[in-house]
mmCIF file of C-alpha atoms and ligand atoms in Angstrom:
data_model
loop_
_atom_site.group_PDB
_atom_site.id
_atom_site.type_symbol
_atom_site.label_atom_id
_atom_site.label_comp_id
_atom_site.label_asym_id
_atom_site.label_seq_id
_atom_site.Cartn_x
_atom_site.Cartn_y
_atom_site.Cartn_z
ATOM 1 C CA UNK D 12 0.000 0.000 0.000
ATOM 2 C CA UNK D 13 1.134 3.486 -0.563
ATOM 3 C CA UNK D 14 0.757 5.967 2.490
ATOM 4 C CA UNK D 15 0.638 9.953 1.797
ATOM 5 C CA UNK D 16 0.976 11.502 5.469
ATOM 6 C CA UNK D 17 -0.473 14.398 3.837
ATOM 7 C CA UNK D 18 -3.767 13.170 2.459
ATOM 8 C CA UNK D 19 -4.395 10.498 5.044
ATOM 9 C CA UNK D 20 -4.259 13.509 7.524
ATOM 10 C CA UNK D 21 -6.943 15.786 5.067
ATOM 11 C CA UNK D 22 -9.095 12.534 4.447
ATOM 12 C CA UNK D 23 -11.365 14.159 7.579
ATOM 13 C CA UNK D 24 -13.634 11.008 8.163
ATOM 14 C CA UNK D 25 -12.790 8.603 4.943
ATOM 15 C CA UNK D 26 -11.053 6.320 6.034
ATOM 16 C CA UNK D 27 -7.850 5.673 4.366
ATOM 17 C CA UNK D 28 -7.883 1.710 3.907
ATOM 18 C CA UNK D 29 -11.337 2.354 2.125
ATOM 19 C CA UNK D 30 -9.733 4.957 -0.354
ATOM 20 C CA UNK D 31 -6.984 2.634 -0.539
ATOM 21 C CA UNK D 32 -9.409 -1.158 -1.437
ATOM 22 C CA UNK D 33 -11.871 0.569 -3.351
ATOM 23 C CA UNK D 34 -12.316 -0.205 -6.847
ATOM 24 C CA UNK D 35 -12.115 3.026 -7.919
ATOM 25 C CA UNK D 36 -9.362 4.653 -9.334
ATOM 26 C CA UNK D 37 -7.778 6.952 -6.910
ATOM 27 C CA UNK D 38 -4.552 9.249 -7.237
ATOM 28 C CA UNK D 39 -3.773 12.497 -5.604
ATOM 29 C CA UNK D 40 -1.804 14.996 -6.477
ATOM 30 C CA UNK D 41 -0.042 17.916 -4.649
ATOM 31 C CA UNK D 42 -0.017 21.715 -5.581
ATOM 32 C CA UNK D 43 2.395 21.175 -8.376
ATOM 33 C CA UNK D 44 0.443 17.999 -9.826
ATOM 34 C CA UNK D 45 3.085 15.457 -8.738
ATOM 35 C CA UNK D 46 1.194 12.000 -8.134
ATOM 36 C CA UNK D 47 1.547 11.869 -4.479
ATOM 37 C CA UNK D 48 -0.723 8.628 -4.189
ATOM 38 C CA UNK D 49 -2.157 5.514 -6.082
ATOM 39 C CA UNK D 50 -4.844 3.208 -4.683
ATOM 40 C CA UNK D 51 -4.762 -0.840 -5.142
ATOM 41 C CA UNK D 52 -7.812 0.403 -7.875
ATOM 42 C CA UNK D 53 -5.206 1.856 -9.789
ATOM 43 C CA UNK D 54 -2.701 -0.592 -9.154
ATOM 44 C CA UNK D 55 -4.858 -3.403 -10.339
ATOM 45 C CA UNK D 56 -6.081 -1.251 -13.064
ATOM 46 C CA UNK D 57 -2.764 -0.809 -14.646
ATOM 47 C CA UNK D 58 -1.870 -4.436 -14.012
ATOM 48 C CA UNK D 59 -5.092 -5.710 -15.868
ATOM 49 C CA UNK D 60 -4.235 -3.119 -19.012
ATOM 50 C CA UNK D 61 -0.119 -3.207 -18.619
ATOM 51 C CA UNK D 62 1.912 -0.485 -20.186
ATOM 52 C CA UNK D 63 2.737 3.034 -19.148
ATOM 53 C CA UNK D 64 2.441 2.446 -15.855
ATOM 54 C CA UNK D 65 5.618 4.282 -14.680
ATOM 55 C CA UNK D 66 4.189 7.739 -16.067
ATOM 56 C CA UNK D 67 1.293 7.157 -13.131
ATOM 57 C CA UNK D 68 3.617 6.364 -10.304
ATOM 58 C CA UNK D 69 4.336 8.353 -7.237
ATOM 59 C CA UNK D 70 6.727 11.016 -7.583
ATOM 60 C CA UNK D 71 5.968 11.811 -11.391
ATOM 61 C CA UNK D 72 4.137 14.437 -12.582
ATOM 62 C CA UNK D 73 0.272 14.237 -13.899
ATOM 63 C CA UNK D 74 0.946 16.421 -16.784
ATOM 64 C CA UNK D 75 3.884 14.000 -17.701
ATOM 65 C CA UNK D 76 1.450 11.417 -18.592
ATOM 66 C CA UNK D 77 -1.215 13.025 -19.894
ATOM 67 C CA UNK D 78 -1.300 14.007 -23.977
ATOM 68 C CA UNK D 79 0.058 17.422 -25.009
ATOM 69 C CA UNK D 80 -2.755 18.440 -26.423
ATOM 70 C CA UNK D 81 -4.852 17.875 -23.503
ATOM 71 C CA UNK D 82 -2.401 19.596 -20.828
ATOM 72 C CA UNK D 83 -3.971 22.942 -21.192
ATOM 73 C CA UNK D 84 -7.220 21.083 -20.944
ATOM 74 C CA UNK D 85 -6.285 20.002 -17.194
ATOM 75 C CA UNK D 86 -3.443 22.320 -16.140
ATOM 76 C CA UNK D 87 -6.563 25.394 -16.455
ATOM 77 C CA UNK D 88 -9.217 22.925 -14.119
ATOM 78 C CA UNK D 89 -6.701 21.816 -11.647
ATOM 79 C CA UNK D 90 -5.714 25.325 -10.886
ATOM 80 C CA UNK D 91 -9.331 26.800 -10.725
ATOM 81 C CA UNK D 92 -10.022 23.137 -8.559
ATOM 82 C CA UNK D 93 -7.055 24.576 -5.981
ATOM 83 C CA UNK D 94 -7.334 28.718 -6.279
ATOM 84 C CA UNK D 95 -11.294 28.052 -5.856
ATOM 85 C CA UNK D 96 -11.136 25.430 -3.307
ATOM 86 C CA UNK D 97 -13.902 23.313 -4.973
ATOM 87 C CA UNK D 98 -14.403 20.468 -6.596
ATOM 88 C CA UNK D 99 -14.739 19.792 -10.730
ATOM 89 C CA UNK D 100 -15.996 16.503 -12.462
ATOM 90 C CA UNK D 101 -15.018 15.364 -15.972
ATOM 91 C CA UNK D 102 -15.854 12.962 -18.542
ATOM 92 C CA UNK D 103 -13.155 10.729 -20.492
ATOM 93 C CA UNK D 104 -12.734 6.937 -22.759
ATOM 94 C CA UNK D 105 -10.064 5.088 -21.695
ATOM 95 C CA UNK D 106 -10.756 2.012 -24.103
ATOM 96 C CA UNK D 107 -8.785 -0.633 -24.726
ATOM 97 C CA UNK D 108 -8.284 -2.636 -28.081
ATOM 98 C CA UNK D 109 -11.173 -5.235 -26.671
ATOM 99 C CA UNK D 110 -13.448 -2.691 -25.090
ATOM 100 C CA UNK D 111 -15.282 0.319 -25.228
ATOM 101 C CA UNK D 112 -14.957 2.268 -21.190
ATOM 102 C CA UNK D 113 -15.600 5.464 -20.196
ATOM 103 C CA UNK D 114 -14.979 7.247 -16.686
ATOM 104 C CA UNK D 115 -16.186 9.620 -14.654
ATOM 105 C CA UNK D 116 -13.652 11.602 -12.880
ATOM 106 C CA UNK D 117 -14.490 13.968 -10.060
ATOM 107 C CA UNK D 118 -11.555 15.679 -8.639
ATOM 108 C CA UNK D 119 -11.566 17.357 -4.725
ATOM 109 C CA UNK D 120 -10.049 20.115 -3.166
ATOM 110 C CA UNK D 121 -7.999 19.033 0.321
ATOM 111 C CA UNK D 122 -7.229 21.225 2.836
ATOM 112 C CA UNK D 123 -5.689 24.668 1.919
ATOM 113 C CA UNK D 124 -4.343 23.419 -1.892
ATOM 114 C CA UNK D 125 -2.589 21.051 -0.482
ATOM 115 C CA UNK D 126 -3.896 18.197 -2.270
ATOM 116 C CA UNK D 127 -6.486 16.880 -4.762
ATOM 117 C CA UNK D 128 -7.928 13.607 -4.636
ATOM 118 C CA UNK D 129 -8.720 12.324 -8.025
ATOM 119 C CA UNK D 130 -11.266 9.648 -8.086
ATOM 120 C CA UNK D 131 -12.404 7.392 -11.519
ATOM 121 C CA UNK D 132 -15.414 6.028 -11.668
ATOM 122 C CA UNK D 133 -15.968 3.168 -14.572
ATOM 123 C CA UNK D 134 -19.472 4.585 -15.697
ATOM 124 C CA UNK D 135 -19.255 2.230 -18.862
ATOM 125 C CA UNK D 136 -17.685 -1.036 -20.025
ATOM 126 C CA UNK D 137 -18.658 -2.892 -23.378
ATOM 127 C CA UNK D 138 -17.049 -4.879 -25.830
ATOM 128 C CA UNK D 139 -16.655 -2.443 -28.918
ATOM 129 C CA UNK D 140 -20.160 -2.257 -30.742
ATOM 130 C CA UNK D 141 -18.888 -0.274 -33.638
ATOM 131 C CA UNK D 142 -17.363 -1.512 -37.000
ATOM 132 C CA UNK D 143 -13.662 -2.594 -36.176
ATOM 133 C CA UNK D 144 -11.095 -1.626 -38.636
ATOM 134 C CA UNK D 145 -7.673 -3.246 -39.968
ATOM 135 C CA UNK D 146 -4.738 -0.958 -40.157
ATOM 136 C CA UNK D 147 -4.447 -0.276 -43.326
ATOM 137 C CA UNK D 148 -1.869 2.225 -43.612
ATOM 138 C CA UNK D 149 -3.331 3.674 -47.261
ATOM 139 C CA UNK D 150 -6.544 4.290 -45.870
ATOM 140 C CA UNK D 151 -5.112 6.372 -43.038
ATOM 141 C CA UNK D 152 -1.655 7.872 -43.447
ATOM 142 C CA UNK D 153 -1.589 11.102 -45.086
ATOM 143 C CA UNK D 154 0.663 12.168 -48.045
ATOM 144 C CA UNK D 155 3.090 13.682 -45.301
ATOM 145 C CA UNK D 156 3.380 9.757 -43.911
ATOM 146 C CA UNK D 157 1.009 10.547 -40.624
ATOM 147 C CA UNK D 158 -1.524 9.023 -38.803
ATOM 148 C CA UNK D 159 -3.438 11.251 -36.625
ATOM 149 C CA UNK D 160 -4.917 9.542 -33.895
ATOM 150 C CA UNK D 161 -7.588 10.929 -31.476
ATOM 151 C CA UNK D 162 -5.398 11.397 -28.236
ATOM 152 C CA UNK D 163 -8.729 10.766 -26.231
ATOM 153 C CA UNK D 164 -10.850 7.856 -27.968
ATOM 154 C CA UNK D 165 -7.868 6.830 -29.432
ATOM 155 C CA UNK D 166 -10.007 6.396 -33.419
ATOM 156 C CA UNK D 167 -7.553 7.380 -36.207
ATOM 157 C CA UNK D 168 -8.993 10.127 -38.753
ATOM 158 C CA UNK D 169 -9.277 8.740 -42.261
ATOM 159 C CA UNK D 170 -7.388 9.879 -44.805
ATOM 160 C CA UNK D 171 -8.845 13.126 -46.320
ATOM 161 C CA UNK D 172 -11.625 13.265 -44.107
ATOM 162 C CA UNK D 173 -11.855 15.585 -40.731
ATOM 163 C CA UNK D 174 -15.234 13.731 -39.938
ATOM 164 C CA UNK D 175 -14.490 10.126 -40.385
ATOM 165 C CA UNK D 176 -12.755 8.578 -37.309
ATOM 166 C CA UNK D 177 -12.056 5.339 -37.093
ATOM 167 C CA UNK D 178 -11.542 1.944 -34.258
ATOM 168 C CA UNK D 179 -8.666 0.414 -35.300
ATOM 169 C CA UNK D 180 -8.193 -2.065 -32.262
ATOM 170 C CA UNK D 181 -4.607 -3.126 -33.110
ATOM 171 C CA UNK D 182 -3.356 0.285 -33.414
ATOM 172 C CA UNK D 183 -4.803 1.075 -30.165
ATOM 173 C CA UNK D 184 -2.503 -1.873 -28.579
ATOM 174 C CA UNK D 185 0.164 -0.168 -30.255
ATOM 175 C CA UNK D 186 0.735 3.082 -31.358
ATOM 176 C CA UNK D 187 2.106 3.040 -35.184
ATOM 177 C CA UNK D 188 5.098 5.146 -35.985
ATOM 178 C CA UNK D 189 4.688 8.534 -37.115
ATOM 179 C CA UNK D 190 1.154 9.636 -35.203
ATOM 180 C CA UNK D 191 0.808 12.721 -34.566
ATOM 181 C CA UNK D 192 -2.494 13.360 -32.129
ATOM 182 C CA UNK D 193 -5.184 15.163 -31.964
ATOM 183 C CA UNK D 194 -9.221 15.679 -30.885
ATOM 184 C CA UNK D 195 -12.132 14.151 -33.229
ATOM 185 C CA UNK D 196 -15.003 15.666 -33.102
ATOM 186 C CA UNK D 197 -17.038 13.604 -31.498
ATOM 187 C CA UNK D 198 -14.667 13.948 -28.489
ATOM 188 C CA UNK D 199 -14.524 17.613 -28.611
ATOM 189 C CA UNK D 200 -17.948 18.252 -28.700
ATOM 190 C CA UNK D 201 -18.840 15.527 -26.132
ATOM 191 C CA UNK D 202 -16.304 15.165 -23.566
ATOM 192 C CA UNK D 203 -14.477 19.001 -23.949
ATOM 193 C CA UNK D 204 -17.424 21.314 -24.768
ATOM 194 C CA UNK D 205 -18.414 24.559 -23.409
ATOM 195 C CA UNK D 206 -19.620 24.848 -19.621
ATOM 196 C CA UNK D 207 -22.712 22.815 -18.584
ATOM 197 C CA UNK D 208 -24.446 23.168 -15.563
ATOM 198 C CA UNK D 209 -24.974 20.058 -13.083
ATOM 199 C CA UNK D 210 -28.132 19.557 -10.649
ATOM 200 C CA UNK D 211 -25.963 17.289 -8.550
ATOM 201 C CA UNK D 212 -24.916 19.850 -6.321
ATOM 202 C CA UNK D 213 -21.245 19.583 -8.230
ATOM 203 C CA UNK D 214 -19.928 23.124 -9.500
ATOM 204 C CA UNK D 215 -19.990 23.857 -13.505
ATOM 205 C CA UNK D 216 -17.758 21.749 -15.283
ATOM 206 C CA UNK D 217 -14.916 23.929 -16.153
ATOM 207 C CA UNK D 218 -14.513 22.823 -19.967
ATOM 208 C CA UNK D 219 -12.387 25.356 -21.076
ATOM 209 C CA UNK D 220 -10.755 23.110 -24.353
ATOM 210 C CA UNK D 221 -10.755 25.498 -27.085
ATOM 211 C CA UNK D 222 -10.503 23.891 -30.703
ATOM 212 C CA UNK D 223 -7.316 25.990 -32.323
HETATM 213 ZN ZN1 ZN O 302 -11.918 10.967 -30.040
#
């Protein structure tokens, strides 16, 4: 088990060992988003989908590990989460080559900035339900040689086409050389659109993403 002294003493009430077994996935970070803390959800998490685990451990930094293209995305919430002490909840995928999962993330203030605790819900788990397709490198390279892949859903954009994004399963598993990545539009519109209102007694989102 990991132990931050820190959040363990902010927790006020949860208890720790229930942060630390649930089957959520829990991180915190400190004021200068280093991961501070994993939970065994996490660890079992990354140990069920392998890979890139080392960019989520404690002691590295969140932005590290999180697209380029998304950092403004999350550097701009974080900040309003920790200079307006409240807390902010988010929508992401996190699929996998065999299945289709999205999360629900809600991230909380602790004490005075000294922490946010980052918790992922699994809202949605399916095997894929769309057409599948092979990676077939005419279809989707460009005539500079690039794939661009969606850095959130992880669909590739066809070739001459800003509206057709496609699953190709195998090139989720592994990234192909020369990707450059980007948003589709279903995943701008959806997951980083303007500000919506909640009626569950959460703040606005803070979806500040703004399509360059
Ligand atoms: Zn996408």
């Amino acid at each position: 088990m990991h132990f931050d002294p820190v959040l363990s003493k902010l927790l006020d009430g949860l208890s720790f060992q229930d942060l630390d077994n649930s089957d959520d996935i829990v991180f915190a970070l400190n004021a200068d988003l280093e991961i501070t803390y994993v939970n065994q959800g996490w660890v079992r998490f990354a140990e069920r989908n392998g890979g890139g685990v080392e960019r989520w451990s404690v002691g590295s930094r969140f932005m590290d590990a999180i697209p380029m293209i998304l950092r403004p995305f999350y550097l701009e919430n974080f900040a309003k989460v920790l200079a307006e002490s409240r807390p902010w909840e988010h929508q992401y995928e996190c699929s996998s080559p065999a299945l289709y999962r999205r999360f629900h993330m809600l991230s909380y203030p602790l004490g005075d900035a000294e922490r946010i605790l980052v918790v992922n819900s699994l809202v949605q788990e399916q095997p894929h339900t769309e057409i599948l397709y092979e990676p077939n490198e005419g279809l989707y390279r460009n005539r500079d040689g690039l794939i661009t892949q969606c850095c959130h859903c992880r669909r590739v954009r066809r070739n001459g086409s800003n509206q057709q994004w496609d699953m190709v399963p195998s090139w989720v598993a592994v990234i192909p050389p020369n990707t450059s990545h980007g948003l589709c539009y279903p995943c701008i519109s959806y997951f980083y659109s303007s500000s919506t209102n909640t009626d569950r007694g959460f703040p606005e989102t803070f979806n500040t993403y703004e399509i360059g």
